[in-house]
CSV table of C-alpha atoms in Angstrom, one decimal:
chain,number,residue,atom,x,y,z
A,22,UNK,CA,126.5,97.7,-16.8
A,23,UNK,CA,125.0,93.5,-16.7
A,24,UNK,CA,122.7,93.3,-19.3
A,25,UNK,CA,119.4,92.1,-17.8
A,26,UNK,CA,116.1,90.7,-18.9
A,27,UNK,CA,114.2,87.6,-20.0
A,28,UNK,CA,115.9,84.5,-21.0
A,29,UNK,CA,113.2,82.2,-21.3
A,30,UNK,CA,109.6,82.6,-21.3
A,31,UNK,CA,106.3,80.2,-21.6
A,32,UNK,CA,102.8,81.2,-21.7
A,33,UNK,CA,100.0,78.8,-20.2
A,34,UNK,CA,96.5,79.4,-21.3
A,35,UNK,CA,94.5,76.6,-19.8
A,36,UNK,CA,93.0,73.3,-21.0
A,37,UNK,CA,90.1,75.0,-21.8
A,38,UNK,CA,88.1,78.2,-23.9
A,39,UNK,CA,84.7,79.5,-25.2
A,40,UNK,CA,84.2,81.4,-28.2
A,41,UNK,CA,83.5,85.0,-27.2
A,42,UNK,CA,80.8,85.9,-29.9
A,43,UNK,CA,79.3,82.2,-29.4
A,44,UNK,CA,78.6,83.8,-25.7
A,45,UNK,CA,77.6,86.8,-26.5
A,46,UNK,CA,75.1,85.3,-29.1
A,47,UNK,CA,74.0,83.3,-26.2
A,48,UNK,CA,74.0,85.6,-23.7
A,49,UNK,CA,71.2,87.6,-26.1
A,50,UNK,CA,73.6,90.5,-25.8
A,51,UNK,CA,74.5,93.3,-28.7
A,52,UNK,CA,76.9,91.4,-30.9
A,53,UNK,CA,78.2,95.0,-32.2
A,54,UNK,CA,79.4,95.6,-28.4
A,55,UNK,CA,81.5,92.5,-28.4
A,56,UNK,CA,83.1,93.5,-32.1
A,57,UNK,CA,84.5,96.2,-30.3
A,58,UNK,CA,85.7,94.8,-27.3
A,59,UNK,CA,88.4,92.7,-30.3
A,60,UNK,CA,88.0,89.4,-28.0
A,61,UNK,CA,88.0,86.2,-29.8
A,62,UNK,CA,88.3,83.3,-27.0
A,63,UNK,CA,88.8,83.2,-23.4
A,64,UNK,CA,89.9,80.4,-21.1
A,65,UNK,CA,88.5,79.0,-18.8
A,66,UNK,CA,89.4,77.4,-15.4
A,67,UNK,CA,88.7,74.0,-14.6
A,68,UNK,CA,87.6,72.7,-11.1
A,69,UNK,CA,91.1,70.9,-10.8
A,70,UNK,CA,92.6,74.1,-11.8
A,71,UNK,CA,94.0,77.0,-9.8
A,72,UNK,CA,96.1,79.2,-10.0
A,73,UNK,CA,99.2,77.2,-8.5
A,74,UNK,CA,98.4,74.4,-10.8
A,75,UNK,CA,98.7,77.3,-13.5
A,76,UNK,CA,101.9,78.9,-12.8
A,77,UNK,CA,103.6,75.3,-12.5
A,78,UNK,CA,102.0,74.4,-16.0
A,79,UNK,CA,103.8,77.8,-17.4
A,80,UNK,CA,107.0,77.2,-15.3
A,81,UNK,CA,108.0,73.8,-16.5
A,82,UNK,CA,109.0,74.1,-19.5
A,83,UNK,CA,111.3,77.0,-18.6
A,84,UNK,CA,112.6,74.4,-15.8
A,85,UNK,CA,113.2,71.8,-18.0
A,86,UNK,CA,115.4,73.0,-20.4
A,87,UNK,CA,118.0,74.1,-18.0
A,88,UNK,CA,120.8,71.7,-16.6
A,89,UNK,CA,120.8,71.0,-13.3
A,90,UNK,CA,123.4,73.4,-12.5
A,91,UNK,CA,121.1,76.3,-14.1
A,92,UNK,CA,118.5,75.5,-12.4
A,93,UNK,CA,120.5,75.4,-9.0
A,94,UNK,CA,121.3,79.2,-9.3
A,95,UNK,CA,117.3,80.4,-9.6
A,96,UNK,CA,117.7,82.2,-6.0
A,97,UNK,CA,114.3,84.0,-6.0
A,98,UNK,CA,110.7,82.5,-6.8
A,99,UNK,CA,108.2,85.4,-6.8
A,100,UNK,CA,104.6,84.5,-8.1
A,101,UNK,CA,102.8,87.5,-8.7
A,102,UNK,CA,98.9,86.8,-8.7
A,103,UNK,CA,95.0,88.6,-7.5
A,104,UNK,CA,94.3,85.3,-6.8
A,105,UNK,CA,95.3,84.1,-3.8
A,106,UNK,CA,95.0,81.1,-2.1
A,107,UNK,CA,95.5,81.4,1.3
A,108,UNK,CA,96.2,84.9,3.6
A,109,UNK,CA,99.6,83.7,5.1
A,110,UNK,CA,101.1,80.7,3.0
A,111,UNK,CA,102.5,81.8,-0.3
A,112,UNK,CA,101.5,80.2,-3.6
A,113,UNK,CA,105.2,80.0,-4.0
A,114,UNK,CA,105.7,77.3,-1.6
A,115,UNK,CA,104.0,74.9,-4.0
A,116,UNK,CA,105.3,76.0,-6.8
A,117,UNK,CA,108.8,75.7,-5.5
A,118,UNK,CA,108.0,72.1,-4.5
A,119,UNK,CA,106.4,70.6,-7.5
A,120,UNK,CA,108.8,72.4,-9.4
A,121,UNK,CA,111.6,70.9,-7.6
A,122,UNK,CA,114.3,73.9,-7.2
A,123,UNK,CA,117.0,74.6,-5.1
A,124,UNK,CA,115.7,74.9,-0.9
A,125,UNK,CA,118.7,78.2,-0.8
A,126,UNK,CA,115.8,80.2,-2.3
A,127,UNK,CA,113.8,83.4,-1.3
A,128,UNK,CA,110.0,82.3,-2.3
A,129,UNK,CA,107.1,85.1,-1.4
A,130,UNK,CA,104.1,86.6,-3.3
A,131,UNK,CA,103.1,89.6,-4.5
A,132,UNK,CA,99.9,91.9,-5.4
A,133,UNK,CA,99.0,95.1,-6.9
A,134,UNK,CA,95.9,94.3,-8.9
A,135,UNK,CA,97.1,93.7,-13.0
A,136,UNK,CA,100.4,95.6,-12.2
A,137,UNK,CA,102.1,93.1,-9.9
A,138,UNK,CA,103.6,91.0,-13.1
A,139,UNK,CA,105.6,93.9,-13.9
A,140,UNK,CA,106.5,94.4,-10.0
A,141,UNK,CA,107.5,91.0,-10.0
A,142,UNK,CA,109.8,91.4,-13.4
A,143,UNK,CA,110.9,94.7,-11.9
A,144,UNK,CA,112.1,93.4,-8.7
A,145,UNK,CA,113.7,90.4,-10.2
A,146,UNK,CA,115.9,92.8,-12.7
A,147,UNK,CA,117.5,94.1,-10.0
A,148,UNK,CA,117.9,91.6,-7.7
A,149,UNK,CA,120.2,90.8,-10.6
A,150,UNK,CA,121.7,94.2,-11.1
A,151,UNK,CA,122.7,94.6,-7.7
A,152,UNK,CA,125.3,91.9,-8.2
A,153,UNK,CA,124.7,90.6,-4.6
A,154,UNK,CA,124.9,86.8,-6.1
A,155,UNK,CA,126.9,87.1,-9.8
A,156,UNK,CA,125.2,84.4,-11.9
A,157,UNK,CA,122.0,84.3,-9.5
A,158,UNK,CA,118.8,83.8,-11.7
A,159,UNK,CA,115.1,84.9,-10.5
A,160,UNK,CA,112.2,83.1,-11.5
A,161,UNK,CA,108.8,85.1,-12.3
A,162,UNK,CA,105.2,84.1,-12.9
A,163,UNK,CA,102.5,85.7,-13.1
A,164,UNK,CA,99.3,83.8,-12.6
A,165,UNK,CA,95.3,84.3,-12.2
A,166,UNK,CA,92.3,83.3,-13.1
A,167,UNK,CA,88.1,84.2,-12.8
A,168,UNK,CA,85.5,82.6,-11.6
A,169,UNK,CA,82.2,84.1,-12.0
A,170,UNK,CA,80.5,82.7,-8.6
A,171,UNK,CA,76.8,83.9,-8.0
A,172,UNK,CA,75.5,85.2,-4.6
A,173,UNK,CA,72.8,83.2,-2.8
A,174,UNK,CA,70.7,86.1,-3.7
A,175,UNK,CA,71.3,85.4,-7.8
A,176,UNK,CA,73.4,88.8,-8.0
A,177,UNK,CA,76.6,88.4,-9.9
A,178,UNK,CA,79.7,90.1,-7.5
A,179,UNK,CA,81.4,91.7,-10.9
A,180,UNK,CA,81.9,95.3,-12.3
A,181,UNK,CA,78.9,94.9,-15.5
A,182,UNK,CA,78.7,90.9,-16.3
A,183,UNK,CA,77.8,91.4,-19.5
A,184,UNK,CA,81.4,93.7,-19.7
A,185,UNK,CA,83.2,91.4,-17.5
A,186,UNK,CA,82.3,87.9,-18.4
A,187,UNK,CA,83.4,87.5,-22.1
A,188,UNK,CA,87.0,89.1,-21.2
A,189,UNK,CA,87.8,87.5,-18.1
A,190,UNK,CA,90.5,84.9,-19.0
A,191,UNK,CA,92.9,81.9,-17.2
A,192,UNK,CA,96.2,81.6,-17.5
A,193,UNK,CA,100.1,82.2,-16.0
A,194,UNK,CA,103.1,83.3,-18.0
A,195,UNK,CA,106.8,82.3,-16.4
A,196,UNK,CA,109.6,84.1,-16.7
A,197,UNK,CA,113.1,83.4,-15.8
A,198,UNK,CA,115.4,86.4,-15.3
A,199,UNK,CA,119.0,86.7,-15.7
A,200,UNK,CA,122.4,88.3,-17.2
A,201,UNK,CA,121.5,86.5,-20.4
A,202,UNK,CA,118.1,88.3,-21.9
A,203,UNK,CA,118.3,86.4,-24.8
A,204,UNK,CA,114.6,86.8,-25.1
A,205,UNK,CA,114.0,90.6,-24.0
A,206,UNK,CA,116.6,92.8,-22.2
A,207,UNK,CA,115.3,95.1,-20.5
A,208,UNK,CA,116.5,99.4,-21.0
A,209,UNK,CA,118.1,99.5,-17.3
A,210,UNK,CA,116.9,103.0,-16.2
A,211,UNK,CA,114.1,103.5,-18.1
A,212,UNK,CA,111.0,103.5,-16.2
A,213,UNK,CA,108.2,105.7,-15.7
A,214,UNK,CA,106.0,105.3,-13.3
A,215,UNK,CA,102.7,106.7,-12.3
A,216,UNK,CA,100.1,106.0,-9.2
A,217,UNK,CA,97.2,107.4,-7.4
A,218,UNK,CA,94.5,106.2,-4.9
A,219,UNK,CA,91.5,105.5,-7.1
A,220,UNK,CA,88.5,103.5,-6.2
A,221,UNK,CA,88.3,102.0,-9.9
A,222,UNK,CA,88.4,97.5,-9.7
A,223,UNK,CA,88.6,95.9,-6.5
A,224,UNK,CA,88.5,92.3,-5.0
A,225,UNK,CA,86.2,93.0,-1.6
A,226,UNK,CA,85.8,89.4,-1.1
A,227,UNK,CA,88.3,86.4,-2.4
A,228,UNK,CA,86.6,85.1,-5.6
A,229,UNK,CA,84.4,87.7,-7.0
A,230,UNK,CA,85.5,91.3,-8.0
A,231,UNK,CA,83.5,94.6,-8.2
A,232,UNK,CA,84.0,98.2,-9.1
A,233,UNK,CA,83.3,101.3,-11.9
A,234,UNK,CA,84.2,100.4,-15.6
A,235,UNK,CA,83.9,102.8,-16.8
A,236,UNK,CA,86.3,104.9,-13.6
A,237,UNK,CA,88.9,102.4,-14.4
A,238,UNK,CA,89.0,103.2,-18.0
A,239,UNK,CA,89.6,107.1,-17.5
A,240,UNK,CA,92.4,105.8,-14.9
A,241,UNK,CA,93.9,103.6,-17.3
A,242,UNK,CA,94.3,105.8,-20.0
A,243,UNK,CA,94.9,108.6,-17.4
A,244,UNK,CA,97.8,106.6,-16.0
A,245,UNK,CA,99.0,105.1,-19.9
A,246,UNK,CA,100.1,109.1,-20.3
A,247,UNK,CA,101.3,110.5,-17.1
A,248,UNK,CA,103.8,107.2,-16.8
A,249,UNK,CA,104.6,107.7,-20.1
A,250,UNK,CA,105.4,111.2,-19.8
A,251,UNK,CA,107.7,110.2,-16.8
A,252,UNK,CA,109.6,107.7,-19.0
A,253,UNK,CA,110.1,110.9,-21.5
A,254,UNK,CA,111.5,113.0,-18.7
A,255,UNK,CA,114.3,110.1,-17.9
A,256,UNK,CA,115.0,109.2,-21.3
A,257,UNK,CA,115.8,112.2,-23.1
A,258,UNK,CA,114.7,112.3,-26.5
A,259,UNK,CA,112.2,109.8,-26.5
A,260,UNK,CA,109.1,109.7,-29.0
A,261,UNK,CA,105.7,107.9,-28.9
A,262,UNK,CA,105.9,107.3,-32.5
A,263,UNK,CA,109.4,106.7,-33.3
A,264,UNK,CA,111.7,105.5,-30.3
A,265,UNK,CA,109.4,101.9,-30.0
A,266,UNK,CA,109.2,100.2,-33.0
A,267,UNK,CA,106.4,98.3,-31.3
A,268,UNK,CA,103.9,98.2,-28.2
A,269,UNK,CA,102.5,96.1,-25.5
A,270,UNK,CA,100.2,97.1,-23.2
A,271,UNK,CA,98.0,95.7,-20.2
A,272,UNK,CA,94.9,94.2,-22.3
A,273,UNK,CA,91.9,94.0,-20.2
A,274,UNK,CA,90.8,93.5,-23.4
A,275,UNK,CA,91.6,94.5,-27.1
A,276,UNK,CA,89.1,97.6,-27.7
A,277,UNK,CA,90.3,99.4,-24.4
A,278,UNK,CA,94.4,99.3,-26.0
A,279,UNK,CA,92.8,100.6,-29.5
A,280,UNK,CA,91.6,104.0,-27.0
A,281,UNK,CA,94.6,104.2,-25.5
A,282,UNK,CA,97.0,104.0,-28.5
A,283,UNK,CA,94.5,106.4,-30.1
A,284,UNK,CA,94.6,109.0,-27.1
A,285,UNK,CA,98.4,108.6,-27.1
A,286,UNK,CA,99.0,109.1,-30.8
A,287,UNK,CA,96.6,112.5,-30.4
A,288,UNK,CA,98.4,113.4,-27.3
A,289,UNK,CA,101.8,112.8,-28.7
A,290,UNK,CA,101.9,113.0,-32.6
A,291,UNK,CA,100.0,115.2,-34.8
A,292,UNK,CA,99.5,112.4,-37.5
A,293,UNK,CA,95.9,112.0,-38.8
A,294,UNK,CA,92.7,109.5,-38.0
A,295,UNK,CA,93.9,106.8,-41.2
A,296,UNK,CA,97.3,107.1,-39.8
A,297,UNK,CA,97.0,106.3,-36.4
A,298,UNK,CA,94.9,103.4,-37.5
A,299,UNK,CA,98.1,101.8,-40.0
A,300,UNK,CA,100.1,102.8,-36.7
A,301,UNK,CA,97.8,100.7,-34.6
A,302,UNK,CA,97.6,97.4,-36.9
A,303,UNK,CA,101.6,98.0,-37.4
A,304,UNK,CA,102.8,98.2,-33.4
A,305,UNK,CA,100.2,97.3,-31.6
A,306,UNK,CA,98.3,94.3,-32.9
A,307,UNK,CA,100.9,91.8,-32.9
A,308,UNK,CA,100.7,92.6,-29.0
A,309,UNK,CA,96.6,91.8,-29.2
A,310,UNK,CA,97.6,88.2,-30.9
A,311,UNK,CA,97.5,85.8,-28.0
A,312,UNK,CA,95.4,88.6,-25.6
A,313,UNK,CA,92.5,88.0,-27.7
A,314,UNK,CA,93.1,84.1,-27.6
A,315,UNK,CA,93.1,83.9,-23.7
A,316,UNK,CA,91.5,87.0,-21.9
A,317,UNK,CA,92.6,89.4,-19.3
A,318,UNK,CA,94.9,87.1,-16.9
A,319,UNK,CA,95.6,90.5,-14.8
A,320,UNK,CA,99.4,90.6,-13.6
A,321,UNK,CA,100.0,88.0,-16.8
A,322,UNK,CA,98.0,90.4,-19.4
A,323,UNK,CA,101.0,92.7,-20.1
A,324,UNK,CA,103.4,89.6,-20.1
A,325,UNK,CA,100.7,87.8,-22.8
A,326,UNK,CA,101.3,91.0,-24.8
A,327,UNK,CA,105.0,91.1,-25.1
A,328,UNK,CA,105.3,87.5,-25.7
A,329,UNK,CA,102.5,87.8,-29.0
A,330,UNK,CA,104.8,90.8,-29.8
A,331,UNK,CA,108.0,89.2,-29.5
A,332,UNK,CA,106.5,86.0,-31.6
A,333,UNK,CA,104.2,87.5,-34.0
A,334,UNK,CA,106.7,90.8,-34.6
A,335,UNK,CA,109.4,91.2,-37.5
A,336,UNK,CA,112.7,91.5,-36.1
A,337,UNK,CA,115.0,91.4,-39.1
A,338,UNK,CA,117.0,93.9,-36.7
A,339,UNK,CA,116.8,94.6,-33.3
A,340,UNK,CA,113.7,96.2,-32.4
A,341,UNK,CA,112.8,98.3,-29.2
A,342,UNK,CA,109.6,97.7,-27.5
A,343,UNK,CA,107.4,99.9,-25.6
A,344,UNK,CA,105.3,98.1,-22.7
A,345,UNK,CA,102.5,100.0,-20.5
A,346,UNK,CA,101.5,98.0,-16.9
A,347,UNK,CA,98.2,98.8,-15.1
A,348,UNK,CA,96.7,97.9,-12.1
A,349,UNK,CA,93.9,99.3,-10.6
A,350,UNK,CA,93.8,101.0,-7.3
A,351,UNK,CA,96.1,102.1,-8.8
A,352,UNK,CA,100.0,101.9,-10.1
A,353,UNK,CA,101.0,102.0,-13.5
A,354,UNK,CA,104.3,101.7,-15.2
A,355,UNK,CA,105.6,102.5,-18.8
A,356,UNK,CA,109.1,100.4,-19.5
A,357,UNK,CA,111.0,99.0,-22.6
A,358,UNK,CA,113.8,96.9,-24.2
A,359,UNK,CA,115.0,95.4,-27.1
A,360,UNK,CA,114.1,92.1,-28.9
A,361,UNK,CA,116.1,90.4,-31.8
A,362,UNK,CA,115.2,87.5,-34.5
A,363,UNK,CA,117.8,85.0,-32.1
A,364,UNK,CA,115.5,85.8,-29.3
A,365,UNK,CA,112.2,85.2,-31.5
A,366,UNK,CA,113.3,81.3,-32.3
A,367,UNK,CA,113.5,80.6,-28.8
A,368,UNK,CA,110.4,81.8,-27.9
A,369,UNK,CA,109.0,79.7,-30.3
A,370,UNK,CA,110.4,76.9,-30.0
A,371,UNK,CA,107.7,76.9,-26.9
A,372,UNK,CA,105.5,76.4,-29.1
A,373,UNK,CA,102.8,79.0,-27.6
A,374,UNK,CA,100.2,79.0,-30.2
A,375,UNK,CA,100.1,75.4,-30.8
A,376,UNK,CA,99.3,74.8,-26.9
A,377,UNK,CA,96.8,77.3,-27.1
A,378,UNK,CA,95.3,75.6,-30.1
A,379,UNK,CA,95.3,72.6,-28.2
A,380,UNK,CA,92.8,73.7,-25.6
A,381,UNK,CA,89.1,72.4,-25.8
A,382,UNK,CA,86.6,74.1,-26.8
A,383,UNK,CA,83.8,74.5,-24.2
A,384,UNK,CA,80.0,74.3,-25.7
A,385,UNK,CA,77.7,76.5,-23.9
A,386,UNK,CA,76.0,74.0,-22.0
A,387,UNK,CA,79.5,72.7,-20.6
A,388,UNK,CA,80.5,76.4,-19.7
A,389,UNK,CA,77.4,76.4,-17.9
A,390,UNK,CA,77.9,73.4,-16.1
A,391,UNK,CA,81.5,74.7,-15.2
A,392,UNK,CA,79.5,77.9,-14.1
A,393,UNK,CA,77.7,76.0,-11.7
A,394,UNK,CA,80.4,74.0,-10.1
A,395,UNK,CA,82.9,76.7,-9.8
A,396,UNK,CA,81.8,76.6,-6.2
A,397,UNK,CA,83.4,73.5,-5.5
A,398,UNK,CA,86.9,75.4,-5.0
A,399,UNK,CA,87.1,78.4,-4.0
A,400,UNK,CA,89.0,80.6,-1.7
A,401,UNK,CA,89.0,79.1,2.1
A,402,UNK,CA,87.9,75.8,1.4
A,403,UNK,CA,88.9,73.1,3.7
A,404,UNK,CA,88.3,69.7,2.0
A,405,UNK,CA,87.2,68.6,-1.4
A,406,UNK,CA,88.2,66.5,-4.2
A,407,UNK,CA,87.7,68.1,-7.9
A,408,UNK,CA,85.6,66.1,-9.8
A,409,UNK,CA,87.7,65.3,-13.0
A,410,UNK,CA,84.1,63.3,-14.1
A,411,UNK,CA,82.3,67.0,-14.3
A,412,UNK,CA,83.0,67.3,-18.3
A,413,UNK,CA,84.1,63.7,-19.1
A,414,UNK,CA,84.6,65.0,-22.4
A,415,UNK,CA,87.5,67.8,-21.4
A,416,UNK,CA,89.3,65.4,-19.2
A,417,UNK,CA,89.6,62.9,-22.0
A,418,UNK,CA,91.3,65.8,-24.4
A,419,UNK,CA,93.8,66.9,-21.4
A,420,UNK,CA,94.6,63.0,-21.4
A,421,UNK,CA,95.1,62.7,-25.0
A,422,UNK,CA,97.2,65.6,-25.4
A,423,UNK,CA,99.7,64.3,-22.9
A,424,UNK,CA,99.9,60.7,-23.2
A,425,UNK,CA,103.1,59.4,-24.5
A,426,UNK,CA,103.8,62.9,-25.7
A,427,UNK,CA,106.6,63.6,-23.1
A,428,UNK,CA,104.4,66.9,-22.0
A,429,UNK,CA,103.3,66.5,-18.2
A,430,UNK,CA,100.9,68.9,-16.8
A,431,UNK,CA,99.5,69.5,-13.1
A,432,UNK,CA,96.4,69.5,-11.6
A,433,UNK,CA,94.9,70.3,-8.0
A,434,UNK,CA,94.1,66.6,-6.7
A,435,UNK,CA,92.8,67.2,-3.4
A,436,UNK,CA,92.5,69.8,-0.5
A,437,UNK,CA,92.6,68.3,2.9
A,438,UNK,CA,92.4,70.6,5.9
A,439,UNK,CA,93.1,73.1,3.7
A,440,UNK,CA,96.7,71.7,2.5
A,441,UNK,CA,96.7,71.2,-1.1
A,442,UNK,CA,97.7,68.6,-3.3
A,443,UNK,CA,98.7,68.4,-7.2
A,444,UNK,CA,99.1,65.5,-9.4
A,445,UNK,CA,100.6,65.2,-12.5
A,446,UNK,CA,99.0,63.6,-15.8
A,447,UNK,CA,101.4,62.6,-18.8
């Protein structure tokens, strides 16, 4: 059978983060709450940032390290996002221009709440199993961001804004799939997967999002073992504790994957409290790495996961590695495949936690100010200019970390009867 999987991956996290306990404190909120929730940071998205201007920023670097003749064969854009820009013209249009790839390319977009970065991977592996164009490589990226706009009436749209706000994050991660996984190949067949109608997140108007918390944390961890139970059913043999070496899960945000593993391991194993938690810092945490540096990017999250895992993870031998998609409404999917030290390098070579180290730090009072202007863009907007003036101070830093460094990034310019245009700085 043709090996499949991820041969190159990049993880964009914004220009931009706040400090999670730093908000909390304040916010005036229970400090003890937010310990639990195992959120450090959380970016943040600029004026001049969508999510287009996001999934190029992750894509580019992918792009540029392949010859021209590599880059010819990517056949299939899909952009896999909650954050849409427009009902009928797909994100993937931009991103397929700015990005500069072949025009004998299928380019849509896709949605299915925090699953659809999977059901983009998914339905890029087997465009390439399917052999219809040998050599054919799909491009993948996931990409969304939140912005916590306030009603007229002062009432924030969101599930619990105290829950919601600290772990809503920014952010795209790219993926290029192919016949050479030299990053992650994927275990062709096995797949569980697990769905239901359930009333749990939901988006009811473009830029806000509502729902039960505490409804979609029964679903999730609901879903985390019925689709892994299905995975056990087509892989014969299979155990929680012992086939995956490690984990990566959807992180809406770190405290909610510390239940699950915890149900799982009760459900699965018969191993004791002490246990499960040596289990949990073992083949879990390297997962929560970058998670807790960026927030929940929904279709991204599970992507952020496996690349922390991939990077942070020892693989002095090829290791197998469990990952658990869910996205409310809902669909769910437990996968795996196999990553090796070779595979490791070239993932860092993208240097994913100096970039994210890179980001400025937002004080309160310019998170506030972003707060306030988030308005400026939003979805259905016919004609502005971002103001790159807003936070003099955060345009300055994205200028300095490009300048003569060779490192180009994007940024929404202008929307002009609602066409939209990007420019790039560096």
């Amino acid at each position: 059978m043709t090996p499949v999987g991820i041969e190159a991956m990049n993880l964009y996290g914004g220009s931009t983060f706040v400090d999670v306990m730093e908000l909390a404190a304040y916010r005036q909120l229970d400090t003890a709450r937010f310990d639990n929730l195992l959120m450090k940071h959380k970016s943040v998205a600029l004026p001049y940032e969508d999510p287009v201007s996001f999934a190029i920023n992750a894509a580019k670097p992918v792009i540029d390290q392949l010859s021209e003749a590599e880059k010819d064969r990517i056949e299939l854009l899909i952009t896999c996002s909650e954050s849409g820009i427009d009902f009928g013209k797909s994100m993937s249009t931009y991103i397929h221009h700015y990005l500069g790839l072949n025009r004998n390319c299928r380019l849509f977009e896709l949605k299915q709440a925090c699953y659809s970065g999977t059901a983009g991977l998914q339905m890029a592996v087997n465009f390439i199993l399917s052999q219809v164009s040998p050599g054919a490589k799909a491009l993948v990226i996931a990409t969304d961001l939140s912005r916590f706009l306030v009603t007229e009436d002062g009432d924030a749209l969101t599930m619990d804004w105290a829950f919601f706000e600290p772990s809503g994050g920014a952010g795209a991660v790219a993926l290029l799939v192919s016949e050479k996984p030299e990053i992650f190949q994927l275990d062709v067949g096995a797949n569980g997967y697990y769905s239901f109608e359930v009333m749990d997140t939901c988006r009811p108007i473009p830029d806000s999002e509502a729902g039960n918390a505490d409804l979609s944390l029964l679903s999730y961890l609901d879903c985390c073992d019925q689709s892994f139970r299905e995975y056990q059913k087509r892989v014969i043999g299979t155990d929680y504790r012992t086939t995956f070496q490690y984990l990566c899960f959807h992180t809406p945000f770190g405290g909610m994957v510390k239940g699950a593993h915890r149900n799982m391991m009760r459900k699965h194993t018969d191993i004791k409290r002490d246990e499960i938690n040596q289990d949990f810092q073992q083949r879990v945490q390297p997962g929560l790495t970058y998670c807790q540096r960026v927030g929940n990017i929904m279709g991204a999250t599970v992507l952020v996961s496996l690349a922390s895992t991939i990077e942070q993870g020892v693989f002095d031998v090829p290791k197998r590695i469990g990952c658990f998609s869910y996205g409310s409404g809902c669909c769910s999917e437990f996968y795996s495949g196999v990553a090796m030290a070779s595979g490791q390098q070239k993932l860092k070579a993208m240097q994913l936690e100096k970039n994210l180290d890179s980001r400025y730090q937002l004080s309160m009072g310019e998170y506030e100010t972003l707060l306030e202007g988030s308005n400026e863009v939003k979805f259905g907007t016919r004609n502005v200019a971002p103001n790159t003036g807003l936070l003099p101070g955060v345009w300055q830093s994205i200028i300095d970390n490009t300048a003569g460094k060779g490192t180009k990034r994007i940024f929404l310019k202008e929307i002009k009867e609602f066409y939209r245009q990007y420019e790039w700085v560096g």
